[in-house]
mmCIF file of C-alpha atoms in Angstrom:
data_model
loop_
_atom_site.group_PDB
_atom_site.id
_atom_site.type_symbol
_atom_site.label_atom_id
_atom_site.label_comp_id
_atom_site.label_asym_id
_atom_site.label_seq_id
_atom_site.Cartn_x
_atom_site.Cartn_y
_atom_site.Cartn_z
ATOM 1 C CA UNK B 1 8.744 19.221 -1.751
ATOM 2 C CA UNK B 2 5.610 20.469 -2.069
ATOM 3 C CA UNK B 3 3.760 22.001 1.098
ATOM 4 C CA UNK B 4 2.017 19.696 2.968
ATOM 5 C CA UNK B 5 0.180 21.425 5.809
ATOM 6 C CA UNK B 6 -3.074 22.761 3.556
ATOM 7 C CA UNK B 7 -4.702 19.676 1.839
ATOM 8 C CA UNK B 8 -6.316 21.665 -0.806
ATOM 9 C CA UNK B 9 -5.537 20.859 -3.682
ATOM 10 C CA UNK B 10 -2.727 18.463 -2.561
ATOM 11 C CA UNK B 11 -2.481 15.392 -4.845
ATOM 12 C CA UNK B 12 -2.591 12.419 -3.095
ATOM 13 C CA UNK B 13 -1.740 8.495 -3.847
ATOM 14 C CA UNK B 14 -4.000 5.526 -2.227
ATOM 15 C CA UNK B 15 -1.858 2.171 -2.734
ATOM 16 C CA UNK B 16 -4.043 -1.428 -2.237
ATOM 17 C CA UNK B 17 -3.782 -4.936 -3.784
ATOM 18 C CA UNK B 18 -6.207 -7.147 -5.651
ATOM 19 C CA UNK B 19 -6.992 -10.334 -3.199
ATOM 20 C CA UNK B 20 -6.292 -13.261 -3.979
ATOM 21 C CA UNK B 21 -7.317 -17.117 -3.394
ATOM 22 C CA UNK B 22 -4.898 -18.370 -1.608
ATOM 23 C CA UNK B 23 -4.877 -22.030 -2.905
ATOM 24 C CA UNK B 24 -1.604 -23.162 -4.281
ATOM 25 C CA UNK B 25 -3.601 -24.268 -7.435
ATOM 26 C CA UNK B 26 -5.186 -20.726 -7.691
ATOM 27 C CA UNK B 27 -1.587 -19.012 -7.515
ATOM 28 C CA UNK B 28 0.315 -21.283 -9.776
ATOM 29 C CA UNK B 29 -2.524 -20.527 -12.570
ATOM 30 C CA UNK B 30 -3.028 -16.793 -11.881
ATOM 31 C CA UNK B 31 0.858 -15.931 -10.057
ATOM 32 C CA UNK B 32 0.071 -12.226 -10.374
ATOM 33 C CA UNK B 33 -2.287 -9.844 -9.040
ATOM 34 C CA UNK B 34 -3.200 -5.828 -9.495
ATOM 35 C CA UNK B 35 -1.529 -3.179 -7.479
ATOM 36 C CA UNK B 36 -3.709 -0.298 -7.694
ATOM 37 C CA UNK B 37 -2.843 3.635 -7.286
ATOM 38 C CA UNK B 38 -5.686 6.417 -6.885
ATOM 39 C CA UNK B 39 -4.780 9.398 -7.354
ATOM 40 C CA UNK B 40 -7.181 11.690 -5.988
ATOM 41 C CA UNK B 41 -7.067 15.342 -4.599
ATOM 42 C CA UNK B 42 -10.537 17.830 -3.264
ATOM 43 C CA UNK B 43 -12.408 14.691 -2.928
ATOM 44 C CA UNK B 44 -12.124 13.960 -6.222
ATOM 45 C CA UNK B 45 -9.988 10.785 -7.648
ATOM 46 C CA UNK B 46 -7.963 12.757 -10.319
ATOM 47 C CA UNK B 47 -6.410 9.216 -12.181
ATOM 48 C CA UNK B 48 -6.300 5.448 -11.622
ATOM 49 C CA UNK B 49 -3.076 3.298 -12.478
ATOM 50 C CA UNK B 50 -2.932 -0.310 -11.926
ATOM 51 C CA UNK B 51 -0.033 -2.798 -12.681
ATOM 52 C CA UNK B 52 0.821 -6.333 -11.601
ATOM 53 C CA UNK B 53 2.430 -8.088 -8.769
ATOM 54 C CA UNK B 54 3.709 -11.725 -8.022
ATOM 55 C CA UNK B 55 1.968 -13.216 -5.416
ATOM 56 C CA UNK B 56 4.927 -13.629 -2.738
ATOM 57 C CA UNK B 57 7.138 -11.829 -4.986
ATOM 58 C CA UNK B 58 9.671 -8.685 -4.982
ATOM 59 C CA UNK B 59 8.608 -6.492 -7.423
ATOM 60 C CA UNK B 60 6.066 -4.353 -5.787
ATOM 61 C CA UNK B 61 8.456 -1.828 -4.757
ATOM 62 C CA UNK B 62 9.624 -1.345 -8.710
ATOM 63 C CA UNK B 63 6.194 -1.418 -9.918
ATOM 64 C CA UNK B 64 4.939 0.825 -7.698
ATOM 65 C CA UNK B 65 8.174 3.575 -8.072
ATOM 66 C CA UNK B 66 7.140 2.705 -12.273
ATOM 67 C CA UNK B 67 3.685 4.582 -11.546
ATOM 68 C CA UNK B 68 4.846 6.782 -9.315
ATOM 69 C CA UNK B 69 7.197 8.204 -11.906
ATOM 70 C CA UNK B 70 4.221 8.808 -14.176
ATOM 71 C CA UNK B 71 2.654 10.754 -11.780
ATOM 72 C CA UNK B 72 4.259 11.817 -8.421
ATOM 73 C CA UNK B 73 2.105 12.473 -5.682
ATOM 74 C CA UNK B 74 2.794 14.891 -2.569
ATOM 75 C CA UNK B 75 1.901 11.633 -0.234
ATOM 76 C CA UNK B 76 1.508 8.472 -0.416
ATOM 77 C CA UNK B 77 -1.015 6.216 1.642
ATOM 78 C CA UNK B 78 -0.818 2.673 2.233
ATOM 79 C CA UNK B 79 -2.735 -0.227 4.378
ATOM 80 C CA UNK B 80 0.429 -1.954 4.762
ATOM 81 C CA UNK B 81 3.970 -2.617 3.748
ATOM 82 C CA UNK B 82 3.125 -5.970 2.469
ATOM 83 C CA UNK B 83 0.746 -6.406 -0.773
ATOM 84 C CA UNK B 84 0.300 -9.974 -2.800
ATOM 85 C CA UNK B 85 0.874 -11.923 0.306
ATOM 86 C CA UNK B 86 4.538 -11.097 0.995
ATOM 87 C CA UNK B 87 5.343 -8.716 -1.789
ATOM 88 C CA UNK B 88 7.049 -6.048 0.565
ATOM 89 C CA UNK B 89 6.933 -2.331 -0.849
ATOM 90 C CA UNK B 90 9.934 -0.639 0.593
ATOM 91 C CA UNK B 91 8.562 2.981 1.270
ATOM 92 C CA UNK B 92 11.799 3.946 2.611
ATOM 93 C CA UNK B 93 13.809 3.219 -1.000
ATOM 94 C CA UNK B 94 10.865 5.110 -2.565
ATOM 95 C CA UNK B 95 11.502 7.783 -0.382
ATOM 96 C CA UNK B 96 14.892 7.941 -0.871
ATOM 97 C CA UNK B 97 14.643 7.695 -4.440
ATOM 98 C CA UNK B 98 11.585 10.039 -5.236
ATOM 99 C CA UNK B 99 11.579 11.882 -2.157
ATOM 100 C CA UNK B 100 7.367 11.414 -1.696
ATOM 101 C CA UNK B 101 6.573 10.867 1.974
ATOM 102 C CA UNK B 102 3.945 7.950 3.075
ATOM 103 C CA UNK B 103 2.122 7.593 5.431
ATOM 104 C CA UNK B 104 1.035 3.700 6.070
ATOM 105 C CA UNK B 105 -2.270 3.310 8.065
ATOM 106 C CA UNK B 106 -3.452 0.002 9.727
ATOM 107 C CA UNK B 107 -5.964 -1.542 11.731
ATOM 108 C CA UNK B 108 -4.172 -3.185 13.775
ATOM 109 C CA UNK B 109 -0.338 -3.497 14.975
ATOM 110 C CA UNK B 110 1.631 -5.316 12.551
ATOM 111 C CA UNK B 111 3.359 -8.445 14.466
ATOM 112 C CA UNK B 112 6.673 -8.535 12.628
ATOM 113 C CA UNK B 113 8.389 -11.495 14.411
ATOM 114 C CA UNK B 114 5.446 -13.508 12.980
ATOM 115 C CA UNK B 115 5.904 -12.226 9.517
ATOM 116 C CA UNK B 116 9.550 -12.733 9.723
ATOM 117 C CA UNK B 117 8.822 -16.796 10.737
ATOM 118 C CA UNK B 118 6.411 -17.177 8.110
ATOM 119 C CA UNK B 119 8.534 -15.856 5.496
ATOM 120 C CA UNK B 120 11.578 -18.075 6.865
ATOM 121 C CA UNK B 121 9.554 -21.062 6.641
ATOM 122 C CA UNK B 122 7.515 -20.436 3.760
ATOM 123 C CA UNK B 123 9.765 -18.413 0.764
ATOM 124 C CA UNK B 124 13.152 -17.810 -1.086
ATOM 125 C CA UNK B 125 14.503 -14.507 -0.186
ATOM 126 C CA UNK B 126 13.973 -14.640 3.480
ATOM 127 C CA UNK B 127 17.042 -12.156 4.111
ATOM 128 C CA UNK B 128 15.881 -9.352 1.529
ATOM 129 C CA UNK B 129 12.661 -9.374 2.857
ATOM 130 C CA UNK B 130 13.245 -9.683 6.264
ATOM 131 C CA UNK B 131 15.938 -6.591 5.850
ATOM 132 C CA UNK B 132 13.128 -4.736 4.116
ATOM 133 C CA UNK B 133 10.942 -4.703 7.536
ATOM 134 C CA UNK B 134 13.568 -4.207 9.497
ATOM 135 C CA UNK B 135 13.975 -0.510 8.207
ATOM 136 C CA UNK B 136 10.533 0.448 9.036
ATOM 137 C CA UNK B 137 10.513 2.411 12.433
ATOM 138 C CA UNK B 138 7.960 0.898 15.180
ATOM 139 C CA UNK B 139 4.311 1.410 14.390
ATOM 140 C CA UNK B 140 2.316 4.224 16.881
ATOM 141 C CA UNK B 141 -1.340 3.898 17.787
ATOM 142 C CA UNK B 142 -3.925 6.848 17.090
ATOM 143 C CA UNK B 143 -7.604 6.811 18.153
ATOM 144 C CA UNK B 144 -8.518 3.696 16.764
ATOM 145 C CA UNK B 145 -5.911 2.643 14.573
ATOM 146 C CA UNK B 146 -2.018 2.094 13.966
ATOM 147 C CA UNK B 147 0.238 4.420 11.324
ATOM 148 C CA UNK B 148 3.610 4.702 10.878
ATOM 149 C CA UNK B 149 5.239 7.974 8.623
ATOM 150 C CA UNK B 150 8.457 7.717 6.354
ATOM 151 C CA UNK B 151 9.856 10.870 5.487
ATOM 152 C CA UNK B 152 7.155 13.291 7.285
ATOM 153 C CA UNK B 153 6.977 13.790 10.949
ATOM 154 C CA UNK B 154 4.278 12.331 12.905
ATOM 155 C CA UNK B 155 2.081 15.608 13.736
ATOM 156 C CA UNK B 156 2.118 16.516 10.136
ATOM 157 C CA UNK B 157 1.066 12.632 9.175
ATOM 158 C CA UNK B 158 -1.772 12.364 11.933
ATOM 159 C CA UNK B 159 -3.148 15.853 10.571
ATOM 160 C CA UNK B 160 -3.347 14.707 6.685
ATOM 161 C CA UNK B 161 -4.835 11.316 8.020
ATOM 162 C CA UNK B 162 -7.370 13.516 9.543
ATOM 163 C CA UNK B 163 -7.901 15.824 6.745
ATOM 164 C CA UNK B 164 -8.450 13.286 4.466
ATOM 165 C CA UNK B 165 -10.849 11.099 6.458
ATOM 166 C CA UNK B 166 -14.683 11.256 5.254
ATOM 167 C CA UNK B 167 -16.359 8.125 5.727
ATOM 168 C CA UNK B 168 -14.149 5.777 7.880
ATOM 169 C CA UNK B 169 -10.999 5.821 9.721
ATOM 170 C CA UNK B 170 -8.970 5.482 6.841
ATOM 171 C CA UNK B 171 -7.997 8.181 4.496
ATOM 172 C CA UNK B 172 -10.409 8.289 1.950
ATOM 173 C CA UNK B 173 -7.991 7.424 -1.455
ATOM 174 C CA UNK B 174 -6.677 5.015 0.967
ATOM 175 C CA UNK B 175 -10.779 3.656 1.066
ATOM 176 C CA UNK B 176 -11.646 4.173 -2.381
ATOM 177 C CA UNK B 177 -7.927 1.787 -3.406
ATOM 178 C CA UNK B 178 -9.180 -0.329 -1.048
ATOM 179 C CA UNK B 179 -13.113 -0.308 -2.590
ATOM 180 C CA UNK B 180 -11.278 -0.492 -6.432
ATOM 181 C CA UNK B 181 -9.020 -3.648 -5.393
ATOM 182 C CA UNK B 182 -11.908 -5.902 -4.083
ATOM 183 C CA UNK B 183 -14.169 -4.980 -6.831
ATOM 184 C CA UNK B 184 -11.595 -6.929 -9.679
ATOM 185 C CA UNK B 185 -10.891 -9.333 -7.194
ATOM 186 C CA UNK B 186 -14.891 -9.952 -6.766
ATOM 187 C CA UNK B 187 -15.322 -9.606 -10.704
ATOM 188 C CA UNK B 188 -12.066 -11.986 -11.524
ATOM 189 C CA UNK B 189 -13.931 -14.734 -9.088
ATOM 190 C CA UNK B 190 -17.254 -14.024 -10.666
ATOM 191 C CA UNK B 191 -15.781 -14.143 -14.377
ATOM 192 C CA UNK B 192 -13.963 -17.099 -13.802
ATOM 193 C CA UNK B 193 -16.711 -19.494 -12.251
ATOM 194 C CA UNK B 194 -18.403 -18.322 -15.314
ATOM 195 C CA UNK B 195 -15.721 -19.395 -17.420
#
């Protein structure tokens, strides 16, 4: 593994999702959405990959190891372990399987035990999903937000959220996913009402 305790010149991943309408008439016409990877390193985004997700689906986690074997990061960061509504991306196989760390950054603390309900009352699956977050350690607050590391160690994960923070709290290929996402979600609304 590659060292991770100078960011310079460390390639790094930003993971987001497209948004979505979230209108059962919307979803049944347009069931998928983009999952978007920036790859960026010396404040510079090196490469852009997107692919699709189902909305509510399971695929994110094989979609997303698909990119990363194109290109494999030295870190991974993420707003969340849910993209596409409840699309969970299990960090922890893609750790195990590529062996790149992520660090998942929020802005709040996630309430699991509602997730869990909602996807008992609301989808197929309920038991993969649920065993999914049930892996993921307990998320820790930090200044003014939440993160959670898999396969790094917290000091080491607080110190690359730091050294990759510019213009917000977030990391910034963690921003400029986030920017890249809601711009085709803004464009896919605008270019269908003009449809």
């Amino acid at each position: 593994m590659k060292d991770l305790n100078s960011s310079y010149n460390l390639l790094v991943a930003g993971v987001d999702d497209g948004g979505f309408k979230p209108d059962f008439k919307y979803i049944k016409e347009k069931p998928s959405i983009p999952l978007i990877v920036v790859y960026y390193r010396n404040h510079r985004i090196i490469d852009l990959k997107i692919s699709t997700i189902k909305i509510d689906g399971l695929d994110a986690t094989e979609r997303l190891i698909e990119i990363l074997m194109l290109k494999k990061p030295a870190v991974i960061f993420s707003a969340g372990i849910t993209v596409a509504g409840f699309n969970i991306i299990d960090f922890i196989r893609i750790y195990d399987t590529l062996k790149i760390p992520t660090i998942i950054v929020l802005d709040h603390k996630p309430n699991l035990k509602r997730i869990k309900d909602a996807i008992i009352k609301h989808l197929d699956n309920a038991e993969e999903r649920i065993k999914i977050i049930m892996k993921y350690p307990k998320f820790k607050k930090f200044e003014n937000f939440y993160y959670e590391s898999i396969g790094i160690d917290e000091k080491l994960a607080l110190k690359l959220i730091n050294s990759f923070r510019i213009f917000s709290k977030y990391p910034e290929p963690l921003r400029l996913a986030h920017l890249i996402a809601k711009s085709l979600y803004k464009f896919s609304l605008e270019k269908e009402s003009h449809d």
